[in-house]
XYZ file of C-alpha atoms in Angstrom:
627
model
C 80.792 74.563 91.109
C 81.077 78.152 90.109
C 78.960 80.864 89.019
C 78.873 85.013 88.689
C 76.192 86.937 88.822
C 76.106 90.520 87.815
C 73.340 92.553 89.912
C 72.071 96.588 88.787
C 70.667 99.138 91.420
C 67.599 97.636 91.476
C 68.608 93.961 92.150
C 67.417 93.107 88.586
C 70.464 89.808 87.043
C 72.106 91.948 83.752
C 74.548 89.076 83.506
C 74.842 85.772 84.833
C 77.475 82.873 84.093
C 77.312 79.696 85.579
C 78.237 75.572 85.060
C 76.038 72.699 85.327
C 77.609 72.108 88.961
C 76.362 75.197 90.145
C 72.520 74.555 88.035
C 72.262 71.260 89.788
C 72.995 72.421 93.347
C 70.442 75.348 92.764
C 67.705 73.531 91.957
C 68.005 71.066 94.482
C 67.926 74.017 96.989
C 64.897 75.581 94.872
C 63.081 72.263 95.435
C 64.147 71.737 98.731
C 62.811 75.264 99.486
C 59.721 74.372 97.640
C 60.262 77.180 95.268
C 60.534 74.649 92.407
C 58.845 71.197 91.232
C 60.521 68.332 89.934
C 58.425 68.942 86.884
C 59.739 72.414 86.933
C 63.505 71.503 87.111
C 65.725 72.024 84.192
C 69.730 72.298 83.407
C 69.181 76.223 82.559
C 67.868 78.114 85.680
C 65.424 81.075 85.835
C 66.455 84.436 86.409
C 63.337 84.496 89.180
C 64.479 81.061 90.784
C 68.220 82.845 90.855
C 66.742 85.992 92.204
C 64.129 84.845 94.500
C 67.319 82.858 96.593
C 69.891 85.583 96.488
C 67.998 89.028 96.474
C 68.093 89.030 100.294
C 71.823 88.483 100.439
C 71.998 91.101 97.581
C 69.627 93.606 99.505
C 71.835 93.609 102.504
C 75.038 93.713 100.985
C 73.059 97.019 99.537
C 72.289 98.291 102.856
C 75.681 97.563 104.420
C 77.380 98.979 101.397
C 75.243 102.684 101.006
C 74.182 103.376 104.517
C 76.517 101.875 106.611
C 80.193 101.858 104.474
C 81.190 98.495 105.673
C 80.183 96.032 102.732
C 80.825 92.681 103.079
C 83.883 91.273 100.916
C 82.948 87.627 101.168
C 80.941 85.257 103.091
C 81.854 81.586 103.953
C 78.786 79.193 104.408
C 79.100 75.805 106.687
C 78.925 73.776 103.539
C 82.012 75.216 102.180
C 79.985 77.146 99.535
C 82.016 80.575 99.345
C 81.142 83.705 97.814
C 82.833 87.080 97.521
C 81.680 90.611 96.777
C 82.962 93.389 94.262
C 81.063 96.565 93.467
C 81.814 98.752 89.969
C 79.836 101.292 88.636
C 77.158 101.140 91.211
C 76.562 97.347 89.802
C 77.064 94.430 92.058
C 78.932 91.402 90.942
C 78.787 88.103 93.042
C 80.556 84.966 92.489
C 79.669 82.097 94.313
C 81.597 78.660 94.284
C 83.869 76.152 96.376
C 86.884 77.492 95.469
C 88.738 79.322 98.388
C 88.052 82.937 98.839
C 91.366 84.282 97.240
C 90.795 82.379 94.356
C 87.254 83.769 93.875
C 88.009 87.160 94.408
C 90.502 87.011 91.578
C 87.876 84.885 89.329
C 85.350 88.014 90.150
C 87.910 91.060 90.186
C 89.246 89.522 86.201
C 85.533 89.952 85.584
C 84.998 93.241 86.377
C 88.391 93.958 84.431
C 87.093 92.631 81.169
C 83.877 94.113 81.669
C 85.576 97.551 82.172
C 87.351 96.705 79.102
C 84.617 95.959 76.673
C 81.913 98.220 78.118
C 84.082 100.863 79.772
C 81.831 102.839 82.508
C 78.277 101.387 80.673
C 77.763 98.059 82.502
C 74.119 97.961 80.913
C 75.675 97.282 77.659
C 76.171 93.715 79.308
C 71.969 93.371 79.127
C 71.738 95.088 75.975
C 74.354 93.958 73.652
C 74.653 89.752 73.469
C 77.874 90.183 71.466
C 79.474 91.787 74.729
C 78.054 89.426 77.260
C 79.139 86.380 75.366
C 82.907 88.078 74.700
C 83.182 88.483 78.491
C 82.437 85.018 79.157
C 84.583 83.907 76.479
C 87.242 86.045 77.668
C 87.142 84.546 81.509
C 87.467 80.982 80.292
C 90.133 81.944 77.999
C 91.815 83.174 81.169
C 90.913 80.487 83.351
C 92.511 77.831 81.198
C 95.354 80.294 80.793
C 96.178 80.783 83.962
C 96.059 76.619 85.175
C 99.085 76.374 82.306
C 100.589 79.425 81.456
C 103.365 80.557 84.318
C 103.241 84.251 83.244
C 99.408 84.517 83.295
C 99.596 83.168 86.459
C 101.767 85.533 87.753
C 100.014 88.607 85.953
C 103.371 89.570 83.416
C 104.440 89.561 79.789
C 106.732 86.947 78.817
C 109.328 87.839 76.071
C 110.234 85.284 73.379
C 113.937 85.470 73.485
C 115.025 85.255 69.750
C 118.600 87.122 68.366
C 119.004 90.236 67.011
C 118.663 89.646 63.246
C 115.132 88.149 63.922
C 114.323 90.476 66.224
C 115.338 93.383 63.642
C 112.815 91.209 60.940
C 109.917 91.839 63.165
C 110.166 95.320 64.140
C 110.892 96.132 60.188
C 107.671 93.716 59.156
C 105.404 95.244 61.818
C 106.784 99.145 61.063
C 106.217 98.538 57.573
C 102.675 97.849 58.476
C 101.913 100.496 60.791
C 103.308 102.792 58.276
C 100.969 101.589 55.071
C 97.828 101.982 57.245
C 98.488 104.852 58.612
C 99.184 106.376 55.101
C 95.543 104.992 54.200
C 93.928 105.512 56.949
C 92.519 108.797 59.147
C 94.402 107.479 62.355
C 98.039 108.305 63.374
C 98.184 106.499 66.952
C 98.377 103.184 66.099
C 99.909 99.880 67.362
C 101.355 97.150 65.952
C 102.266 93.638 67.895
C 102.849 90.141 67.297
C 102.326 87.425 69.415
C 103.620 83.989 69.348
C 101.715 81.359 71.452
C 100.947 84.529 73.058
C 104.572 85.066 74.455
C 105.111 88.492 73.301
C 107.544 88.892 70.441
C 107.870 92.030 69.381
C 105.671 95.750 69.248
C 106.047 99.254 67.255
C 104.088 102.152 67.832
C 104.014 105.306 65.707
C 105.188 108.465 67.193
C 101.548 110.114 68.836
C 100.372 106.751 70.158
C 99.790 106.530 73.992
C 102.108 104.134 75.997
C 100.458 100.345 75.657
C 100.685 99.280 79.452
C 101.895 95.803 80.354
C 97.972 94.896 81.844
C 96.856 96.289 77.925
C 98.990 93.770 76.624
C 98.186 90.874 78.736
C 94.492 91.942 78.101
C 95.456 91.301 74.513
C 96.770 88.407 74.618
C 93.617 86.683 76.773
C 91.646 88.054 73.885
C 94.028 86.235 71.275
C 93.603 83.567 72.882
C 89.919 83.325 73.008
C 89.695 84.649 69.634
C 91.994 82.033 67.851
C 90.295 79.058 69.990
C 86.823 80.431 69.558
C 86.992 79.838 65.744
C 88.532 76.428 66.167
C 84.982 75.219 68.242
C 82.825 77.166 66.335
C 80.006 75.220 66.121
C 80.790 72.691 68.454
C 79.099 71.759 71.730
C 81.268 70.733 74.716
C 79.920 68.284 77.447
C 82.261 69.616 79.804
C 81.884 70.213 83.414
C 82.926 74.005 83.067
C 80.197 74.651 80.424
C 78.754 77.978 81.339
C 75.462 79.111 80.861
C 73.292 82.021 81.704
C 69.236 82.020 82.322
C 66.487 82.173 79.021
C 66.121 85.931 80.287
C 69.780 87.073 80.561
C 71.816 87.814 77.304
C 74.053 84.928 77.355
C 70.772 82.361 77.381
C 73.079 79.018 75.325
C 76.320 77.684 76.141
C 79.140 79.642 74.443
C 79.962 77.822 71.558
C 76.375 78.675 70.290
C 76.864 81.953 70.941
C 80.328 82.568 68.487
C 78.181 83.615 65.853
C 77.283 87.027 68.030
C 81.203 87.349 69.300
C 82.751 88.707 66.207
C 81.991 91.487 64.001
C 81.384 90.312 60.600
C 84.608 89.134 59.160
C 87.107 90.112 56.285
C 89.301 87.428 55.606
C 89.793 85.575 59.006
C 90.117 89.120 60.880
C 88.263 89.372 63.989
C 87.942 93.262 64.886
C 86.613 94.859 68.117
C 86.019 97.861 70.147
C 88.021 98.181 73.059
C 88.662 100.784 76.092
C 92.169 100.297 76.550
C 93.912 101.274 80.087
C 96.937 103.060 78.903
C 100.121 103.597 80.568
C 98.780 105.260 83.959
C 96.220 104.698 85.966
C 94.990 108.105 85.672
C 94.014 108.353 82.157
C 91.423 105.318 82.020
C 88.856 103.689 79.204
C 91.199 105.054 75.878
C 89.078 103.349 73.187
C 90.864 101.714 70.299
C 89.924 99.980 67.504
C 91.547 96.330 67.686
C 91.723 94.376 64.481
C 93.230 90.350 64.848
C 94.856 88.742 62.207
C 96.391 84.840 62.886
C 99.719 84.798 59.986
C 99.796 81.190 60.881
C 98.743 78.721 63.675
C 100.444 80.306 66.939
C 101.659 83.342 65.122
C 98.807 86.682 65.555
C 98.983 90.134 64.256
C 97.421 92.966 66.522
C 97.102 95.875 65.565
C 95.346 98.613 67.502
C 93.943 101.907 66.249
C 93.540 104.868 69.003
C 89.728 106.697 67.793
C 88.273 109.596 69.175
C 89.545 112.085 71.986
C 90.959 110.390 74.961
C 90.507 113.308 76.925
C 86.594 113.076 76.527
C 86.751 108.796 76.979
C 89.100 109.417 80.043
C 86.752 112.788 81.676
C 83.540 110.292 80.838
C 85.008 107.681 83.535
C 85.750 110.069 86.190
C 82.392 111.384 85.793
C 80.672 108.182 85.998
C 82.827 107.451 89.204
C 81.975 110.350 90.286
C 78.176 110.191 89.913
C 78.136 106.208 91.377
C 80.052 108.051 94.379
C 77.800 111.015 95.077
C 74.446 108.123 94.593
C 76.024 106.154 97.569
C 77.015 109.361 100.049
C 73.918 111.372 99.383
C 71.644 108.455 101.068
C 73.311 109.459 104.151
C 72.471 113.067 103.821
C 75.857 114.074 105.248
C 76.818 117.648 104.274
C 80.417 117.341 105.326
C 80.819 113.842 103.179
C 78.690 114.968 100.369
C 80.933 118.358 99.549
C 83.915 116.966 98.486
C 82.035 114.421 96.182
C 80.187 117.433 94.801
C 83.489 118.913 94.172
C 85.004 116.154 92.072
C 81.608 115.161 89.949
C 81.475 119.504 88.951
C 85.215 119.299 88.494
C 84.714 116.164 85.801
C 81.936 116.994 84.046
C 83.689 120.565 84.111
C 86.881 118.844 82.202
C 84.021 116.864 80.186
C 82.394 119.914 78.942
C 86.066 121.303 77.889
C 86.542 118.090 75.920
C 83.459 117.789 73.952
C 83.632 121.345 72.868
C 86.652 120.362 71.035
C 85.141 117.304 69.702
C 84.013 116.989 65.795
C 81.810 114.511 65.621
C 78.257 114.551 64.395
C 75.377 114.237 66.908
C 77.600 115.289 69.856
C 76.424 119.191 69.857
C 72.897 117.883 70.960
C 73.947 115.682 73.976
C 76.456 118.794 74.852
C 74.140 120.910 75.340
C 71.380 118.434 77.265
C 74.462 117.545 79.539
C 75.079 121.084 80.302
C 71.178 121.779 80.765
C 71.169 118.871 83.014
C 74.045 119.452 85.063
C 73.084 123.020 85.611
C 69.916 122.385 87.265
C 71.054 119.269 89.641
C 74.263 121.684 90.580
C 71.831 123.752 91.396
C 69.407 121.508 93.460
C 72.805 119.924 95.257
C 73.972 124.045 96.476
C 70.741 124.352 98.093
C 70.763 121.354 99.755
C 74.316 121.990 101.221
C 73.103 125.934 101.759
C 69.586 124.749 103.527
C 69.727 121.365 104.455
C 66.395 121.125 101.976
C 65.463 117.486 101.909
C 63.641 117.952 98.735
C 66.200 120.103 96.784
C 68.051 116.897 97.674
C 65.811 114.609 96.289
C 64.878 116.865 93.101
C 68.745 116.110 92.355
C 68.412 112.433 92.962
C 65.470 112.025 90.720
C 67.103 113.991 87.802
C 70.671 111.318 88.216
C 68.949 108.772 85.652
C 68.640 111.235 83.023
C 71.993 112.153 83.583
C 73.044 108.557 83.207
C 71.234 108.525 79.925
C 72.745 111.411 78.206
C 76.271 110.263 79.935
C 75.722 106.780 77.874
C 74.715 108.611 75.072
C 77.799 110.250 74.633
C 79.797 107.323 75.610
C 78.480 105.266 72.454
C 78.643 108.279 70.462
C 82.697 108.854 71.186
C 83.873 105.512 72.098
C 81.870 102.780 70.328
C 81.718 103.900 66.624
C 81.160 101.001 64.343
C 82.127 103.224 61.098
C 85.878 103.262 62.721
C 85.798 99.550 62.285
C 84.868 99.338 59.390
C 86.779 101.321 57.748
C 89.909 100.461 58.643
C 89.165 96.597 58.441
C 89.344 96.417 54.454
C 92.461 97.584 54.853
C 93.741 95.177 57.540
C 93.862 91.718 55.207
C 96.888 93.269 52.700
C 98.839 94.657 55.166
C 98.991 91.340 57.639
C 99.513 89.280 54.180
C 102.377 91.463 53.190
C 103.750 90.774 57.553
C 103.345 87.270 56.893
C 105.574 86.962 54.070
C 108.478 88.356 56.516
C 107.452 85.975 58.878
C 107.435 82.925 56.145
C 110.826 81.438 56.921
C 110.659 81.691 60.470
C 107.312 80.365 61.436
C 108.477 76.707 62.312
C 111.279 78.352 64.173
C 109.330 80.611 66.106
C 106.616 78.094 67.200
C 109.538 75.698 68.860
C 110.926 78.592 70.663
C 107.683 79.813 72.072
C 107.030 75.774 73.724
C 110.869 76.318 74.838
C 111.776 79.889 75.231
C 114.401 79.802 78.124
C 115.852 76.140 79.067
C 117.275 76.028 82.596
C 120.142 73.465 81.262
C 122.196 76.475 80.673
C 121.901 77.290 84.264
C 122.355 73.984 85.745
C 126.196 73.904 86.189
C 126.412 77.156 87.915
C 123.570 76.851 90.399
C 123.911 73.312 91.471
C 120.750 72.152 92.709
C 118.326 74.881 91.240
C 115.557 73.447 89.894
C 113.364 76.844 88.722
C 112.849 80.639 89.006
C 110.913 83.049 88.112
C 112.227 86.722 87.835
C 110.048 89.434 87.132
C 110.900 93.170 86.916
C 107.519 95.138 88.427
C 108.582 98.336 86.423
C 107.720 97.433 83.045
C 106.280 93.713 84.494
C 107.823 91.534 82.279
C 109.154 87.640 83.281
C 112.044 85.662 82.822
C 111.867 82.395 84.032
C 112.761 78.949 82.737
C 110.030 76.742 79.884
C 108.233 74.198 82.558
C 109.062 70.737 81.174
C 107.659 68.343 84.066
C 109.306 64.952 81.903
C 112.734 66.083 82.135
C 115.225 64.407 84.547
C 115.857 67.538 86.546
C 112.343 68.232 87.127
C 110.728 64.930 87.276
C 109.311 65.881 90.825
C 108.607 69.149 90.129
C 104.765 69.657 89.396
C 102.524 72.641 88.233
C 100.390 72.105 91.585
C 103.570 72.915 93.668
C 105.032 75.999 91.492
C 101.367 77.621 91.777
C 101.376 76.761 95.111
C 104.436 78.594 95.906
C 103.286 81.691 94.310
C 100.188 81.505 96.089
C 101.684 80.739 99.370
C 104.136 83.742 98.411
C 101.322 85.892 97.387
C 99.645 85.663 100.398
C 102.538 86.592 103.151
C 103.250 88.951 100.506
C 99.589 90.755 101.745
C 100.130 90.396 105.428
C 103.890 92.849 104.420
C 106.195 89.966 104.483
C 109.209 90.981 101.539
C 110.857 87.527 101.721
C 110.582 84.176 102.888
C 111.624 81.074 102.421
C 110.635 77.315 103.491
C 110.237 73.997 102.243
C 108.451 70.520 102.232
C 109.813 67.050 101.899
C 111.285 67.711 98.191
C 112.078 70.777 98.034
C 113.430 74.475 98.855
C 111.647 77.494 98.352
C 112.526 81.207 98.388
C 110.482 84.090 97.636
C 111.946 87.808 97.626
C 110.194 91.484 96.615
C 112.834 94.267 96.592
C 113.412 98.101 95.629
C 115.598 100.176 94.251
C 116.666 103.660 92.729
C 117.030 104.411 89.202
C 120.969 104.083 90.072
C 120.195 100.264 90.962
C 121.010 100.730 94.583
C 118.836 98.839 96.960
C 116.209 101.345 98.882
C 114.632 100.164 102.067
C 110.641 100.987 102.269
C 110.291 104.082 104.547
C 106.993 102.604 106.101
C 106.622 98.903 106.258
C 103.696 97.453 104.463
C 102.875 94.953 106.979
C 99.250 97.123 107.604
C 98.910 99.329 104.166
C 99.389 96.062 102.137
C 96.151 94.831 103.733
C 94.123 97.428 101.570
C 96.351 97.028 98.352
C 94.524 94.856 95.641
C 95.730 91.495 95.282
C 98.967 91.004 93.915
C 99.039 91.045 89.483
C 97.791 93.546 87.782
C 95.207 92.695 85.899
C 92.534 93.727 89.061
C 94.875 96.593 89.684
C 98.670 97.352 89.751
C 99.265 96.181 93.045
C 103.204 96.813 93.148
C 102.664 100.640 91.959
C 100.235 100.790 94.980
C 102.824 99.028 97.301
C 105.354 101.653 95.901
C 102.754 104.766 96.696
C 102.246 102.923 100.360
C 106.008 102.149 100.902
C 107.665 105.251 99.261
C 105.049 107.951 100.628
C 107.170 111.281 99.696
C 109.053 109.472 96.590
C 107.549 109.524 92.823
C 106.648 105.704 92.482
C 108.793 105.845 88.675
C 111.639 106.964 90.486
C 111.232 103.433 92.163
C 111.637 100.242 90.598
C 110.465 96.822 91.928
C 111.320 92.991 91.289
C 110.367 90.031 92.521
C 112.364 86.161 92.625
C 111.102 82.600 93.102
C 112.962 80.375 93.321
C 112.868 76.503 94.007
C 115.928 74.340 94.887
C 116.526 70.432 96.140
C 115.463 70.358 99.155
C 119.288 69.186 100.275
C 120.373 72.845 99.493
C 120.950 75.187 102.216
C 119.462 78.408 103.167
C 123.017 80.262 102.327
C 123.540 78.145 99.218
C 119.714 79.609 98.285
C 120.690 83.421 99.439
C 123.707 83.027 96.894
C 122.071 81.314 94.144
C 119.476 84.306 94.262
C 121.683 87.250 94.616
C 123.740 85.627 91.718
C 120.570 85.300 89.887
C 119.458 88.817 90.081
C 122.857 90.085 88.930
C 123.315 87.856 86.129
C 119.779 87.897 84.520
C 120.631 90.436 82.494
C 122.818 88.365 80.201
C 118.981 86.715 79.495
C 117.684 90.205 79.262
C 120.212 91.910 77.039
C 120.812 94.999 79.734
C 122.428 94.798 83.412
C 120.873 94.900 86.792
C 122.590 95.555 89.780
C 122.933 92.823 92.595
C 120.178 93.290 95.453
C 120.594 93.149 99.113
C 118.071 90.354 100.087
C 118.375 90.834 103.738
């Protein structure tokens, strides 16, 4: 049973996504509450049967959240129903379920993650545009199934297909060639261009102006690869499944999915599936870069992406901070607390300041209007919020309240006008189809080759001999995020007891000491060994001990991934206080052995493992102090 419902200022649903588990147990309740009839029960629920039972939870939450700055995170019922808590953009989203909390929170936080990629700082666009709404659901059971098979997804990092050198060399040349032919046709000069192979990541060029793609971009990507390439092999067809989602007559997404493929897409050239997307970039403090995304699959497994920066990123990135800004200054002004509200006032002038700067470097037609209403705007609630901080007026306070919707409006206005241009689409789309034939024909002789290695990428035979009684690992380098760890093959002899429930239990189990500030552990169960280590060091490769241990800051950290947030930069800000977090890098080691091998055997095995990966890798690491 699982469901998430998206909730605006006024407790009105925008979005809601739910399976028949969930639709059963909630009418049962409605009729048990005698809010509903038998007559009146159906598989698709009401928005007012969904609102009448979960306003007042929704209303508090509200209160606890604006007045009192203790929200609630999650709350744990006695029949094991759980449901957890994440605010964005003023807008509250609520998933409710059996899972456990941790699990939820991640389900919920990955929502709000493709919601801030496909609508940026506009969550209305979820009620207003169906092709949105029914992306984001496609995109969070894309990841769901991803991450119950796919090791990497699970562990929030881009796995490499390892190929040699001459192919390697093939696909940078094929994708260059590319990049360079549309740029030459087209207006844009920051452009990307990747290939993915069963959504491992093979291989990425970028021309010369283009912004960084960070590795939470490209795992982004290759969840909407995934949905995209599986979405047009339902199309059309109905599933009976349990995990069938649907959403209430009145919400956007009203059908199950597969009915709703037809509104996904933008209209197709020649199999390409193109999209606007607000891209993260390589820092956290330039957010919602919007690129134009066109999808190409060269054959079955094998996907062209390539991405097209539009517009100015300094208006898309000033835009977020200013809608930040404004959802901050809505929730401290109902406190009326001078000393709170100044420093808010402060950032939201500074932003739309930097906004302003933007836009009047902007060409684009249409903008000069909603310039000048911004400024007009702005002037007068600046105005309204100085004498409210000069007299303590109460109504100069509310004046500036009332005017925040039309604020919103022109904000949104802007937004659409600068970000979410359908002529960029469409005009670089006709080009798309000759330049991914004209990759594919590189690609020709390789395909078959390329789809074996992506089901087995990186045997562990070859490491058999040298750590006797390994059975798997998973190394991951948190500076760039990217995983090396052995194909899962649960019918070979070595790993015939191994199973997917107790990897992903390990990581979880990991995960979680890894929150209360616990760097490494290890422990074990009737079959095996297990071993989990997080370590640091300098750009020489010298280990670096944390200068404050995280046992308390990691408590406030996001969870670990990055997806919901780049939880080991965080860790490095908390750890590292006076140090630049790049001048710090950051891995991370599972391992699992026999459970006959001993804890020093293990503390070898994974210093030697840490040392040697590089040979995997193609460039050294230096050898870790565990302890």
């Amino acid at each position: 049973m699982k469901c998430i419902l998206v909730f605006n200022h006024l407790n009105d649903i925008i979005y809601t996504k739910y399976n028949k588990k969930f639709a059963v147990h909630i009418n049962e309740f409605a009729k048990s509450q005698k809010l509903l009839t038998q007559e009146e029960i159906n598989s698709k629920l009401t928005t007012a049967i969904i609102v009448q039972i979960f306003s007042p939870i929704v209303t508090s939450q509200r209160i606890m959240s604006c007045q009192f700055g203790n929200s609630y995170t999650s709350i744990q019922c006695q029949d094991g129903i759980n449901m957890t808590f994440e605010e964005y953009m003023g807008f509250l989203f609520v998933c409710i379920g059996l899972d456990d909390v941790n699990t939820m929170k991640r389900f919920l936080n990955t929502c709000v993650t493709m919601v801030r990629y496909l609508c940026g700082p506009d969550v209305m666009l979820l009620k207003s545009n169906t092709q949105l709404a029914a992306l984001v659901t496609g995109l969070l059971d894309s990841w769901s199934q991803m991450q119950n098979y796919d090791q990497a997804m699970f562990v929030e990092a881009v796995e490499q297909l390892m190929v040699n050198s001459d192919l390697t060399c093939v696909a940078i040349q094929a994708i260059q060639e590319a990049v360079d032919k549309l740029q030459a046709v087209s207006d844009g000069n920051r452009i990307h261009g990747l290939v993915l192979v069963e959504n491992k990541f093979l291989s990425l060029y970028s021309t010369q102006n283009a912004k960084e793609l960070s590795a939470t971009d490209i795992l982004f990507l290759t969840v909407l690869n995934e949905c995209t390439n599986k979405l047009k092999v339902i199309q059309d067809v109905e599933s009976d499944s349990e995990e069938e989602f649907y959403s209430p007559s009145s919400s956007p997404v009203h059908n199950s999915l597969a009915t709703n493929l037809n509104e996904i897409f933008q209209p197709e050239i020649n199999g390409i599936s193109s999209y606007q997307i607000l891209l993260s970039g390589p820092d956290y403090q330039t957010r919602c870069i919007p690129h134009a995304i066109h999808i190409k699959e060269l054959s079955p497994g094998l996907s062209l992406v390539i991405l097209m920066e539009v517009g100015n990123p300094l208006v898309s990135s000033s835009l977020y901070n200013t809608f930040t800004n404004i959802h901050t200054i809505q929730t401290v002004q109902m406190q009326s607390d001078e000393d709170t509200l100044r420093p808010v006032f402060d950032n939201l002038d500074n932003s739309i300041k930097k906004l302003c700067d933007a836009l009047k470097k902007t060409k684009h037609g249409g903008i000069e209007f909603a310039y000048k209403q911004l400024t007009k705007q702005w002037e007068f609630m600046k105005k309204k919020y100085l004498e409210f901080m000069k007299a303590h007026s109460a109504e100069a306070l509310l004046r500036a309240e009332s005017s925040t919707p039309g604020l919103l409006d022109t904000l949104k206005e802007i937004l659409s006008l600068t970000c979410f241009d359908q002529t960029v689409l469409k005009s670089s789309q006709r080009h798309i189809n000759v330049i991914a034939e004209g990759v594919a024909e590189k690609f020709l002789s390789y395909n078959d080759f390329l789809k074996v290695k992506a089901l087995r990428n990186f045997p562990l035979g070859s490491y058999l001999e040298e750590f006797p009684g390994l059975v798997h690992f998973l190394y991951i380098d948190r500076s760039n995020h990217r995983v090396t760890a052995p194909t899962l093959d649960f019918n070979s002899e070595q790993t015939n007891t191994l199973t997917k429930k107790k990897i992903w239990s390990m990581i979880n189990f990991s995960r979680s000491h890894l929150q209360e500030g616990h760097l490494s552990l290890m422990w074990k169960d009737t079959t095996f060994n297990y071993a989990y280590f997080l370590w640091f060091e300098d750009m020489a490769g010298s280990p670096v001990k944390p200068t404050i241990f995280p046992t308390n800051a990691s408590k406030v950290l996001p969870q670990p991934g990055i997806l919901c947030g780049d939880f080991y930069q965080k860790l490095k800000e908390a750890c590292f206080p006076k140090i630049s977090p790049a001048k710090i890098r950051c891995y991370e080691l599972f391992c699992i052995h026999l459970g006959l091998a001993t804890a020093s055997c293990v503390l070898e095995h994974t210093r030697r493992l840490a040392a040697t990966i590089w040979e995997l890798k193609g460039h050294p690491n230096n050898p870790m102090d565990l302890l």
